[in-house]
């Protein structure tokens, strides 16, 4: 909601000063309020009496104007909406509006406002515990963490290492089942209702960091016919990649099933932003269900894929919970290149055996990194494996055994912060930890929600929207 700053008594924000525009200024009106009722996004609407581009410079009064932040610049026009991020609750701010015409800049007088406190339901969502912050690396202190609430109302959160909520986006009627931060500085997600399983949904939503919708595709629109689940990423700016539920109707009377029985498997789909299908793959292209002796028990969730990423050569890496495997799939032909894990074709060194993998991806050192639930031994861990495709062999890079009291049998993630430290999410424990390779915890974040994953975002990837 936006209110005119010249109308006393109708302010959303507490305005501490107001000056009329100077003579010669092309600004005719300024309105200020929250953007989409979000207390951490301030919207300034500016009207100019001539064509111009507009942006705002703003700063907290505590830090002073030597630490100015800048909003994105508007397109040339007469009406301009600017969204200010990196807002701290209950803080006094000053701002100036800058107009640009033919390269010439004009700066308004200084205006001030005070941000409000967070709503009650957003307070105390996160609690950080760090006995010795001096041991934390600088890139971690300056970076941010992305988490999401899967139940309605869905909320995506970005927090800092102190547990402070720095950004959020809330939905009505759906939850953020899966979120992914893209290189385009957007948040790409699968949305679903409470009636849908925890990591399953029927909508794709992409928003920018100002909270504006860039893409919204619902099941039934375009070529999107399947339920989506567990993973959504980008191939390019216009291509969205997701895991899907692939159903196969099959006669299972020979093993005691129905004549028209349903097996729920997994697939991969690539769509453009209009929902047009560009590529598709199904697990049924490679696996014969009848080779599963427990098919009648497993048919409702046969393989349970839970992560999808790109290898450095552009092919897919996909992990499966139910069969304890990770596959590499040719992203053009759909042919399975290799399988590792239980019953896989890769030769596994004895110290590389794992039970279930989540968030499998190639890390900065070129190793296959993933979170292992460790259901077989009731202890979760982080694996990094070296894959030799020439010899079809797998060797251990390192293995981090996590404390048994944060054992996490479902979901989870692990990402590299530097060569020695790793961010690990133990979803069902409502905790994210920073661990070294010895399994010693240096930092922990408790959350009211059970996050499916916790994703680390370096500060430079969020500029200019969030800064530390």
JSON list of C-alpha atoms in Angstrom, two decimals, residues 139-349:
[
{"chain": "A", "resi": 139, "resn": "UNK", "atom": "CA", "xyz": [32.82, -14.71, 3.30]},
{"chain": "A", "resi": 140, "resn": "UNK", "atom": "CA", "xyz": [30.34, -16.54, 5.55]},
{"chain": "A", "resi": 141, "resn": "UNK", "atom": "CA", "xyz": [29.83, -13.49, 7.79]},
{"chain": "A", "resi": 142, "resn": "UNK", "atom": "CA", "xyz": [29.19, -11.31, 4.76]},
{"chain": "A", "resi": 143, "resn": "UNK", "atom": "CA", "xyz": [27.01, -13.83, 2.96]},
{"chain": "A", "resi": 144, "resn": "UNK", "atom": "CA", "xyz": [23.35, -14.78, 3.38]},
{"chain": "A", "resi": 145, "resn": "UNK", "atom": "CA", "xyz": [21.20, -17.88, 3.79]},
{"chain": "A", "resi": 146, "resn": "UNK", "atom": "CA", "xyz": [18.05, -18.73, 1.82]},
{"chain": "A", "resi": 147, "resn": "UNK", "atom": "CA", "xyz": [15.39, -20.90, 3.47]},
{"chain": "A", "resi": 148, "resn": "UNK", "atom": "CA", "xyz": [11.67, -21.41, 2.87]},
{"chain": "A", "resi": 149, "resn": "UNK", "atom": "CA", "xyz": [8.47, -22.43, 4.62]},
{"chain": "A", "resi": 150, "resn": "UNK", "atom": "CA", "xyz": [6.59, -25.10, 2.69]},
{"chain": "A", "resi": 151, "resn": "UNK", "atom": "CA", "xyz": [3.24, -24.79, 4.49]},
{"chain": "A", "resi": 152, "resn": "UNK", "atom": "CA", "xyz": [0.78, -21.99, 3.78]},
{"chain": "A", "resi": 153, "resn": "UNK", "atom": "CA", "xyz": [1.22, -19.12, 3.99]},
{"chain": "A", "resi": 154, "resn": "UNK", "atom": "CA", "xyz": [4.50, -19.86, 2.23]},
{"chain": "A", "resi": 155, "resn": "UNK", "atom": "CA", "xyz": [7.44, -17.66, 3.08]},
{"chain": "A", "resi": 156, "resn": "UNK", "atom": "CA", "xyz": [10.92, -17.41, 1.59]},
{"chain": "A", "resi": 157, "resn": "UNK", "atom": "CA", "xyz": [13.49, -16.01, 4.01]},
{"chain": "A", "resi": 158, "resn": "UNK", "atom": "CA", "xyz": [16.97, -14.58, 3.59]},
{"chain": "A", "resi": 159, "resn": "UNK", "atom": "CA", "xyz": [18.85, -14.30, 6.88]},
{"chain": "A", "resi": 160, "resn": "UNK", "atom": "CA", "xyz": [22.39, -13.34, 7.89]},
{"chain": "A", "resi": 161, "resn": "UNK", "atom": "CA", "xyz": [24.77, -15.37, 10.03]},
{"chain": "A", "resi": 162, "resn": "UNK", "atom": "CA", "xyz": [23.49, -13.65, 13.18]},
{"chain": "A", "resi": 163, "resn": "UNK", "atom": "CA", "xyz": [20.00, -14.99, 12.51]},
{"chain": "A", "resi": 164, "resn": "UNK", "atom": "CA", "xyz": [18.59, -11.59, 11.53]},
{"chain": "A", "resi": 165, "resn": "UNK", "atom": "CA", "xyz": [15.81, -11.68, 8.95]},
{"chain": "A", "resi": 166, "resn": "UNK", "atom": "CA", "xyz": [17.01, -9.49, 6.09]},
{"chain": "A", "resi": 167, "resn": "UNK", "atom": "CA", "xyz": [14.48, -10.24, 3.34]},
{"chain": "A", "resi": 168, "resn": "UNK", "atom": "CA", "xyz": [11.24, -12.18, 3.01]},
{"chain": "A", "resi": 169, "resn": "UNK", "atom": "CA", "xyz": [8.43, -12.85, 0.58]},
{"chain": "A", "resi": 170, "resn": "UNK", "atom": "CA", "xyz": [5.06, -14.26, 1.61]},
{"chain": "A", "resi": 171, "resn": "UNK", "atom": "CA", "xyz": [2.38, -16.07, -0.38]},
{"chain": "A", "resi": 172, "resn": "UNK", "atom": "CA", "xyz": [-1.27, -16.68, 0.41]},
{"chain": "A", "resi": 173, "resn": "UNK", "atom": "CA", "xyz": [-2.78, -20.08, -0.32]},
{"chain": "A", "resi": 174, "resn": "UNK", "atom": "CA", "xyz": [0.44, -21.86, -1.30]},
{"chain": "A", "resi": 175, "resn": "UNK", "atom": "CA", "xyz": [3.76, -22.80, 0.24]},
{"chain": "A", "resi": 176, "resn": "UNK", "atom": "CA", "xyz": [7.30, -22.54, -1.10]},
{"chain": "A", "resi": 177, "resn": "UNK", "atom": "CA", "xyz": [7.89, -26.27, -1.58]},
{"chain": "A", "resi": 178, "resn": "UNK", "atom": "CA", "xyz": [11.34, -25.74, -3.13]},
{"chain": "A", "resi": 179, "resn": "UNK", "atom": "CA", "xyz": [13.37, -22.56, -3.71]},
{"chain": "A", "resi": 180, "resn": "UNK", "atom": "CA", "xyz": [16.46, -21.89, -5.79]},
{"chain": "A", "resi": 181, "resn": "UNK", "atom": "CA", "xyz": [18.54, -18.71, -6.08]},
{"chain": "A", "resi": 182, "resn": "UNK", "atom": "CA", "xyz": [19.50, -18.12, -9.71]},
{"chain": "A", "resi": 183, "resn": "UNK", "atom": "CA", "xyz": [22.46, -16.35, -11.27]},
{"chain": "A", "resi": 184, "resn": "UNK", "atom": "CA", "xyz": [19.91, -13.81, -12.57]},
{"chain": "A", "resi": 185, "resn": "UNK", "atom": "CA", "xyz": [19.36, -12.64, -8.96]},
{"chain": "A", "resi": 186, "resn": "UNK", "atom": "CA", "xyz": [15.91, -14.20, -8.83]},
{"chain": "A", "resi": 187, "resn": "UNK", "atom": "CA", "xyz": [14.24, -16.77, -6.62]},
{"chain": "A", "resi": 188, "resn": "UNK", "atom": "CA", "xyz": [12.78, -19.66, -8.61]},
{"chain": "A", "resi": 189, "resn": "UNK", "atom": "CA", "xyz": [10.36, -21.93, -6.79]},
{"chain": "A", "resi": 190, "resn": "UNK", "atom": "CA", "xyz": [7.85, -24.75, -6.85]},
{"chain": "A", "resi": 191, "resn": "UNK", "atom": "CA", "xyz": [4.60, -23.80, -5.11]},
{"chain": "A", "resi": 192, "resn": "UNK", "atom": "CA", "xyz": [2.02, -26.14, -3.65]},
{"chain": "A", "resi": 193, "resn": "UNK", "atom": "CA", "xyz": [-0.89, -26.25, -1.24]},
{"chain": "A", "resi": 194, "resn": "UNK", "atom": "CA", "xyz": [-1.01, -27.97, 2.14]},
{"chain": "A", "resi": 195, "resn": "UNK", "atom": "CA", "xyz": [-2.95, -30.80, 0.47]},
{"chain": "A", "resi": 196, "resn": "UNK", "atom": "CA", "xyz": [0.06, -31.64, -1.69]},
{"chain": "A", "resi": 197, "resn": "UNK", "atom": "CA", "xyz": [2.96, -33.67, -0.25]},
{"chain": "A", "resi": 198, "resn": "UNK", "atom": "CA", "xyz": [5.76, -31.74, 1.42]},
{"chain": "A", "resi": 199, "resn": "UNK", "atom": "CA", "xyz": [8.11, -31.18, -1.54]},
{"chain": "A", "resi": 200, "resn": "UNK", "atom": "CA", "xyz": [5.50, -31.50, -4.32]},
{"chain": "A", "resi": 201, "resn": "UNK", "atom": "CA", "xyz": [3.63, -28.72, -6.08]},
{"chain": "A", "resi": 202, "resn": "UNK", "atom": "CA", "xyz": [1.73, -27.63, -9.17]},
{"chain": "A", "resi": 203, "resn": "UNK", "atom": "CA", "xyz": [3.03, -24.12, -9.83]},
{"chain": "A", "resi": 204, "resn": "UNK", "atom": "CA", "xyz": [6.27, -22.45, -10.90]},
{"chain": "A", "resi": 205, "resn": "UNK", "atom": "CA", "xyz": [6.99, -18.97, -9.56]},
{"chain": "A", "resi": 206, "resn": "UNK", "atom": "CA", "xyz": [9.97, -16.74, -10.25]},
{"chain": "A", "resi": 207, "resn": "UNK", "atom": "CA", "xyz": [10.33, -13.43, -8.41]},
{"chain": "A", "resi": 208, "resn": "UNK", "atom": "CA", "xyz": [13.05, -10.83, -8.31]},
{"chain": "A", "resi": 209, "resn": "UNK", "atom": "CA", "xyz": [14.54, -9.48, -5.09]},
{"chain": "A", "resi": 210, "resn": "UNK", "atom": "CA", "xyz": [12.12, -6.56, -5.15]},
{"chain": "A", "resi": 211, "resn": "UNK", "atom": "CA", "xyz": [9.31, -9.10, -4.84]},
{"chain": "A", "resi": 212, "resn": "UNK", "atom": "CA", "xyz": [7.92, -8.68, -8.34]},
{"chain": "A", "resi": 213, "resn": "UNK", "atom": "CA", "xyz": [6.61, -11.71, -10.24]},
{"chain": "A", "resi": 214, "resn": "UNK", "atom": "CA", "xyz": [8.62, -12.52, -13.36]},
{"chain": "A", "resi": 215, "resn": "UNK", "atom": "CA", "xyz": [7.19, -15.94, -14.23]},
{"chain": "A", "resi": 216, "resn": "UNK", "atom": "CA", "xyz": [4.13, -17.80, -12.95]},
{"chain": "A", "resi": 217, "resn": "UNK", "atom": "CA", "xyz": [3.06, -21.08, -14.57]},
{"chain": "A", "resi": 218, "resn": "UNK", "atom": "CA", "xyz": [0.36, -23.33, -13.16]},
{"chain": "A", "resi": 219, "resn": "UNK", "atom": "CA", "xyz": [-0.19, -27.00, -13.91]},
{"chain": "A", "resi": 220, "resn": "UNK", "atom": "CA", "xyz": [-2.50, -27.18, -16.93]},
{"chain": "A", "resi": 221, "resn": "UNK", "atom": "CA", "xyz": [-1.08, -24.05, -18.52]},
{"chain": "A", "resi": 222, "resn": "UNK", "atom": "CA", "xyz": [0.98, -24.58, -21.66]},
{"chain": "A", "resi": 223, "resn": "UNK", "atom": "CA", "xyz": [2.65, -27.99, -21.67]},
{"chain": "A", "resi": 224, "resn": "UNK", "atom": "CA", "xyz": [2.92, -28.31, -17.89]},
{"chain": "A", "resi": 225, "resn": "UNK", "atom": "CA", "xyz": [0.84, -31.42, -17.23]},
{"chain": "A", "resi": 226, "resn": "UNK", "atom": "CA", "xyz": [2.82, -33.04, -14.43]},
{"chain": "A", "resi": 227, "resn": "UNK", "atom": "CA", "xyz": [3.22, -32.50, -10.72]},
{"chain": "A", "resi": 228, "resn": "UNK", "atom": "CA", "xyz": [6.60, -30.94, -9.92]},
{"chain": "A", "resi": 229, "resn": "UNK", "atom": "CA", "xyz": [8.75, -31.92, -6.97]},
{"chain": "A", "resi": 230, "resn": "UNK", "atom": "CA", "xyz": [12.02, -31.52, -5.07]},
{"chain": "A", "resi": 231, "resn": "UNK", "atom": "CA", "xyz": [14.02, -29.48, -7.59]},
{"chain": "A", "resi": 232, "resn": "UNK", "atom": "CA", "xyz": [13.78, -26.48, -9.88]},
{"chain": "A", "resi": 233, "resn": "UNK", "atom": "CA", "xyz": [16.77, -24.81, -11.56]},
{"chain": "A", "resi": 234, "resn": "UNK", "atom": "CA", "xyz": [17.59, -22.84, -14.70]},
{"chain": "A", "resi": 235, "resn": "UNK", "atom": "CA", "xyz": [19.34, -23.91, -17.87]},
{"chain": "A", "resi": 236, "resn": "UNK", "atom": "CA", "xyz": [19.34, -20.35, -19.22]},
{"chain": "A", "resi": 237, "resn": "UNK", "atom": "CA", "xyz": [17.53, -17.09, -18.55]},
{"chain": "A", "resi": 238, "resn": "UNK", "atom": "CA", "xyz": [14.46, -18.38, -20.43]},
{"chain": "A", "resi": 239, "resn": "UNK", "atom": "CA", "xyz": [14.67, -22.13, -19.69]},
{"chain": "A", "resi": 240, "resn": "UNK", "atom": "CA", "xyz": [13.41, -23.73, -16.47]},
{"chain": "A", "resi": 241, "resn": "UNK", "atom": "CA", "xyz": [14.34, -27.26, -15.45]},
{"chain": "A", "resi": 242, "resn": "UNK", "atom": "CA", "xyz": [12.40, -29.28, -12.87]},
{"chain": "A", "resi": 243, "resn": "UNK", "atom": "CA", "xyz": [11.84, -32.77, -11.54]},
{"chain": "A", "resi": 244, "resn": "UNK", "atom": "CA", "xyz": [8.41, -34.19, -12.34]},
{"chain": "A", "resi": 245, "resn": "UNK", "atom": "CA", "xyz": [6.19, -37.07, -11.28]},
{"chain": "A", "resi": 246, "resn": "UNK", "atom": "CA", "xyz": [5.93, -39.46, -14.23]},
{"chain": "A", "resi": 247, "resn": "UNK", "atom": "CA", "xyz": [3.04, -41.91, -14.07]},
{"chain": "A", "resi": 248, "resn": "UNK", "atom": "CA", "xyz": [2.94, -45.18, -15.97]},
{"chain": "A", "resi": 249, "resn": "UNK", "atom": "CA", "xyz": [-0.28, -47.18, -16.28]},
{"chain": "A", "resi": 250, "resn": "UNK", "atom": "CA", "xyz": [0.66, -50.86, -16.42]},
{"chain": "A", "resi": 251, "resn": "UNK", "atom": "CA", "xyz": [-0.84, -54.33, -15.97]},
{"chain": "A", "resi": 252, "resn": "UNK", "atom": "CA", "xyz": [0.43, -55.71, -12.66]},
{"chain": "A", "resi": 253, "resn": "UNK", "atom": "CA", "xyz": [-1.88, -58.73, -12.38]},
{"chain": "A", "resi": 254, "resn": "UNK", "atom": "CA", "xyz": [1.11, -61.06, -12.88]},
{"chain": "A", "resi": 255, "resn": "UNK", "atom": "CA", "xyz": [2.50, -59.96, -9.51]},
{"chain": "A", "resi": 256, "resn": "UNK", "atom": "CA", "xyz": [-0.82, -59.55, -7.71]},
{"chain": "A", "resi": 257, "resn": "UNK", "atom": "CA", "xyz": [-1.68, -56.02, -8.74]},
{"chain": "A", "resi": 258, "resn": "UNK", "atom": "CA", "xyz": [-4.43, -54.48, -10.84]},
{"chain": "A", "resi": 259, "resn": "UNK", "atom": "CA", "xyz": [-4.93, -54.74, -14.59]},
{"chain": "A", "resi": 260, "resn": "UNK", "atom": "CA", "xyz": [-4.57, -50.97, -14.87]},
{"chain": "A", "resi": 261, "resn": "UNK", "atom": "CA", "xyz": [-2.20, -50.13, -12.05]},
{"chain": "A", "resi": 262, "resn": "UNK", "atom": "CA", "xyz": [-0.24, -46.91, -11.63]},
{"chain": "A", "resi": 263, "resn": "UNK", "atom": "CA", "xyz": [3.48, -46.56, -10.93]},
{"chain": "A", "resi": 264, "resn": "UNK", "atom": "CA", "xyz": [4.72, -43.14, -9.86]},
{"chain": "A", "resi": 265, "resn": "UNK", "atom": "CA", "xyz": [8.24, -42.55, -11.14]},
{"chain": "A", "resi": 266, "resn": "UNK", "atom": "CA", "xyz": [10.36, -39.50, -11.81]},
{"chain": "A", "resi": 267, "resn": "UNK", "atom": "CA", "xyz": [11.15, -37.32, -14.80]},
{"chain": "A", "resi": 268, "resn": "UNK", "atom": "CA", "xyz": [12.93, -34.19, -15.92]},
{"chain": "A", "resi": 269, "resn": "UNK", "atom": "CA", "xyz": [11.26, -31.44, -17.90]},
{"chain": "A", "resi": 270, "resn": "UNK", "atom": "CA", "xyz": [12.64, -28.28, -19.50]},
{"chain": "A", "resi": 271, "resn": "UNK", "atom": "CA", "xyz": [10.12, -25.50, -20.14]},
{"chain": "A", "resi": 272, "resn": "UNK", "atom": "CA", "xyz": [10.42, -21.98, -21.42]},
{"chain": "A", "resi": 273, "resn": "UNK", "atom": "CA", "xyz": [8.86, -19.16, -19.44]},
{"chain": "A", "resi": 274, "resn": "UNK", "atom": "CA", "xyz": [5.61, -19.49, -21.38]},
{"chain": "A", "resi": 275, "resn": "UNK", "atom": "CA", "xyz": [5.25, -23.12, -20.34]},
{"chain": "A", "resi": 276, "resn": "UNK", "atom": "CA", "xyz": [6.26, -24.66, -23.67]},
{"chain": "A", "resi": 277, "resn": "UNK", "atom": "CA", "xyz": [7.99, -28.01, -23.20]},
{"chain": "A", "resi": 278, "resn": "UNK", "atom": "CA", "xyz": [11.45, -28.06, -24.77]},
{"chain": "A", "resi": 279, "resn": "UNK", "atom": "CA", "xyz": [12.78, -31.42, -23.52]},
{"chain": "A", "resi": 280, "resn": "UNK", "atom": "CA", "xyz": [11.64, -34.33, -21.41]},
{"chain": "A", "resi": 281, "resn": "UNK", "atom": "CA", "xyz": [13.11, -37.44, -19.79]},
{"chain": "A", "resi": 282, "resn": "UNK", "atom": "CA", "xyz": [11.53, -40.25, -17.77]},
{"chain": "A", "resi": 283, "resn": "UNK", "atom": "CA", "xyz": [13.02, -42.83, -15.43]},
{"chain": "A", "resi": 284, "resn": "UNK", "atom": "CA", "xyz": [10.90, -45.38, -17.31]},
{"chain": "A", "resi": 285, "resn": "UNK", "atom": "CA", "xyz": [13.18, -44.77, -20.32]},
{"chain": "A", "resi": 286, "resn": "UNK", "atom": "CA", "xyz": [15.90, -46.63, -18.43]},
{"chain": "A", "resi": 287, "resn": "UNK", "atom": "CA", "xyz": [14.38, -48.82, -15.72]},
{"chain": "A", "resi": 288, "resn": "UNK", "atom": "CA", "xyz": [12.04, -51.81, -16.04]},
{"chain": "A", "resi": 289, "resn": "UNK", "atom": "CA", "xyz": [9.58, -51.74, -13.11]},
{"chain": "A", "resi": 290, "resn": "UNK", "atom": "CA", "xyz": [9.17, -55.53, -13.19]},
{"chain": "A", "resi": 291, "resn": "UNK", "atom": "CA", "xyz": [12.79, -55.95, -12.10]},
{"chain": "A", "resi": 292, "resn": "UNK", "atom": "CA", "xyz": [11.78, -54.48, -8.73]},
{"chain": "A", "resi": 293, "resn": "UNK", "atom": "CA", "xyz": [10.69, -57.44, -6.60]},
{"chain": "A", "resi": 294, "resn": "UNK", "atom": "CA", "xyz": [8.99, -55.04, -4.16]},
{"chain": "A", "resi": 295, "resn": "UNK", "atom": "CA", "xyz": [7.08, -53.15, -6.85]},
{"chain": "A", "resi": 296, "resn": "UNK", "atom": "CA", "xyz": [3.66, -53.53, -5.22]},
{"chain": "A", "resi": 297, "resn": "UNK", "atom": "CA", "xyz": [5.07, -51.80, -2.12]},
{"chain": "A", "resi": 298, "resn": "UNK", "atom": "CA", "xyz": [7.09, -49.14, -3.94]},
{"chain": "A", "resi": 299, "resn": "UNK", "atom": "CA", "xyz": [4.78, -48.28, -6.87]},
{"chain": "A", "resi": 300, "resn": "UNK", "atom": "CA", "xyz": [3.28, -45.19, -5.20]},
{"chain": "A", "resi": 301, "resn": "UNK", "atom": "CA", "xyz": [6.72, -43.57, -4.96]},
{"chain": "A", "resi": 302, "resn": "UNK", "atom": "CA", "xyz": [8.97, -45.84, -6.95]},
{"chain": "A", "resi": 303, "resn": "UNK", "atom": "CA", "xyz": [12.35, -44.07, -7.15]},
{"chain": "A", "resi": 304, "resn": "UNK", "atom": "CA", "xyz": [11.85, -40.75, -5.31]},
{"chain": "A", "resi": 305, "resn": "UNK", "atom": "CA", "xyz": [14.27, -38.38, -7.04]},
{"chain": "A", "resi": 306, "resn": "UNK", "atom": "CA", "xyz": [15.22, -35.56, -4.70]},
{"chain": "A", "resi": 307, "resn": "UNK", "atom": "CA", "xyz": [17.84, -33.39, -6.42]},
{"chain": "A", "resi": 308, "resn": "UNK", "atom": "CA", "xyz": [18.91, -32.33, -9.88]},
{"chain": "A", "resi": 309, "resn": "UNK", "atom": "CA", "xyz": [21.94, -30.30, -10.95]},
{"chain": "A", "resi": 310, "resn": "UNK", "atom": "CA", "xyz": [24.24, -29.76, -13.90]},
{"chain": "A", "resi": 311, "resn": "UNK", "atom": "CA", "xyz": [27.66, -31.39, -14.09]},
{"chain": "A", "resi": 312, "resn": "UNK", "atom": "CA", "xyz": [30.51, -29.23, -15.40]},
{"chain": "A", "resi": 313, "resn": "UNK", "atom": "CA", "xyz": [30.05, -30.75, -18.88]},
{"chain": "A", "resi": 314, "resn": "UNK", "atom": "CA", "xyz": [26.39, -29.71, -19.06]},
{"chain": "A", "resi": 315, "resn": "UNK", "atom": "CA", "xyz": [24.88, -33.12, -18.33]},
{"chain": "A", "resi": 316, "resn": "UNK", "atom": "CA", "xyz": [22.47, -33.86, -15.48]},
{"chain": "A", "resi": 317, "resn": "UNK", "atom": "CA", "xyz": [23.20, -35.27, -12.04]},
{"chain": "A", "resi": 318, "resn": "UNK", "atom": "CA", "xyz": [20.13, -36.71, -10.32]},
{"chain": "A", "resi": 319, "resn": "UNK", "atom": "CA", "xyz": [19.89, -38.36, -6.90]},
{"chain": "A", "resi": 320, "resn": "UNK", "atom": "CA", "xyz": [17.29, -40.90, -5.78]},
{"chain": "A", "resi": 321, "resn": "UNK", "atom": "CA", "xyz": [16.33, -41.56, -2.17]},
{"chain": "A", "resi": 322, "resn": "UNK", "atom": "CA", "xyz": [14.59, -44.92, -2.54]},
{"chain": "A", "resi": 323, "resn": "UNK", "atom": "CA", "xyz": [17.28, -46.78, -4.47]},
{"chain": "A", "resi": 324, "resn": "UNK", "atom": "CA", "xyz": [20.24, -44.99, -2.87]},
{"chain": "A", "resi": 325, "resn": "UNK", "atom": "CA", "xyz": [21.78, -43.98, -6.20]},
{"chain": "A", "resi": 326, "resn": "UNK", "atom": "CA", "xyz": [23.11, -40.94, -8.07]},
{"chain": "A", "resi": 327, "resn": "UNK", "atom": "CA", "xyz": [22.91, -40.95, -11.87]},
{"chain": "A", "resi": 328, "resn": "UNK", "atom": "CA", "xyz": [24.52, -38.91, -14.60]},
{"chain": "A", "resi": 329, "resn": "UNK", "atom": "CA", "xyz": [22.22, -38.39, -17.60]},
{"chain": "A", "resi": 330, "resn": "UNK", "atom": "CA", "xyz": [23.07, -37.00, -21.02]},
{"chain": "A", "resi": 331, "resn": "UNK", "atom": "CA", "xyz": [21.11, -33.74, -21.17]},
{"chain": "A", "resi": 332, "resn": "UNK", "atom": "CA", "xyz": [20.58, -34.04, -24.93]},
{"chain": "A", "resi": 333, "resn": "UNK", "atom": "CA", "xyz": [19.91, -37.73, -25.58]},
{"chain": "A", "resi": 334, "resn": "UNK", "atom": "CA", "xyz": [18.55, -38.74, -22.15]},
{"chain": "A", "resi": 335, "resn": "UNK", "atom": "CA", "xyz": [20.93, -41.71, -22.05]},
{"chain": "A", "resi": 336, "resn": "UNK", "atom": "CA", "xyz": [22.16, -42.67, -18.59]},
{"chain": "A", "resi": 337, "resn": "UNK", "atom": "CA", "xyz": [25.95, -42.24, -18.56]},
{"chain": "A", "resi": 338, "resn": "UNK", "atom": "CA", "xyz": [26.61, -43.84, -15.15]},
{"chain": "A", "resi": 339, "resn": "UNK", "atom": "CA", "xyz": [25.01, -44.85, -11.89]},
{"chain": "A", "resi": 340, "resn": "UNK", "atom": "CA", "xyz": [26.76, -44.87, -8.54]},
{"chain": "A", "resi": 341, "resn": "UNK", "atom": "CA", "xyz": [25.60, -46.15, -5.18]},
{"chain": "A", "resi": 342, "resn": "UNK", "atom": "CA", "xyz": [23.75, -49.33, -4.28]},
{"chain": "A", "resi": 343, "resn": "UNK", "atom": "CA", "xyz": [23.64, -51.57, -7.36]},
{"chain": "A", "resi": 344, "resn": "UNK", "atom": "CA", "xyz": [25.27, -48.93, -9.57]},
{"chain": "A", "resi": 345, "resn": "UNK", "atom": "CA", "xyz": [27.74, -49.54, -12.38]},
{"chain": "A", "resi": 346, "resn": "UNK", "atom": "CA", "xyz": [30.57, -47.41, -10.96]},
{"chain": "A", "resi": 347, "resn": "UNK", "atom": "CA", "xyz": [33.32, -49.16, -8.98]},
{"chain": "A", "resi": 348, "resn": "UNK", "atom": "CA", "xyz": [33.01, -47.73, -5.48]},
{"chain": "A", "resi": 349, "resn": "UNK", "atom": "CA", "xyz": [35.94, -47.68, -3.08]}
]
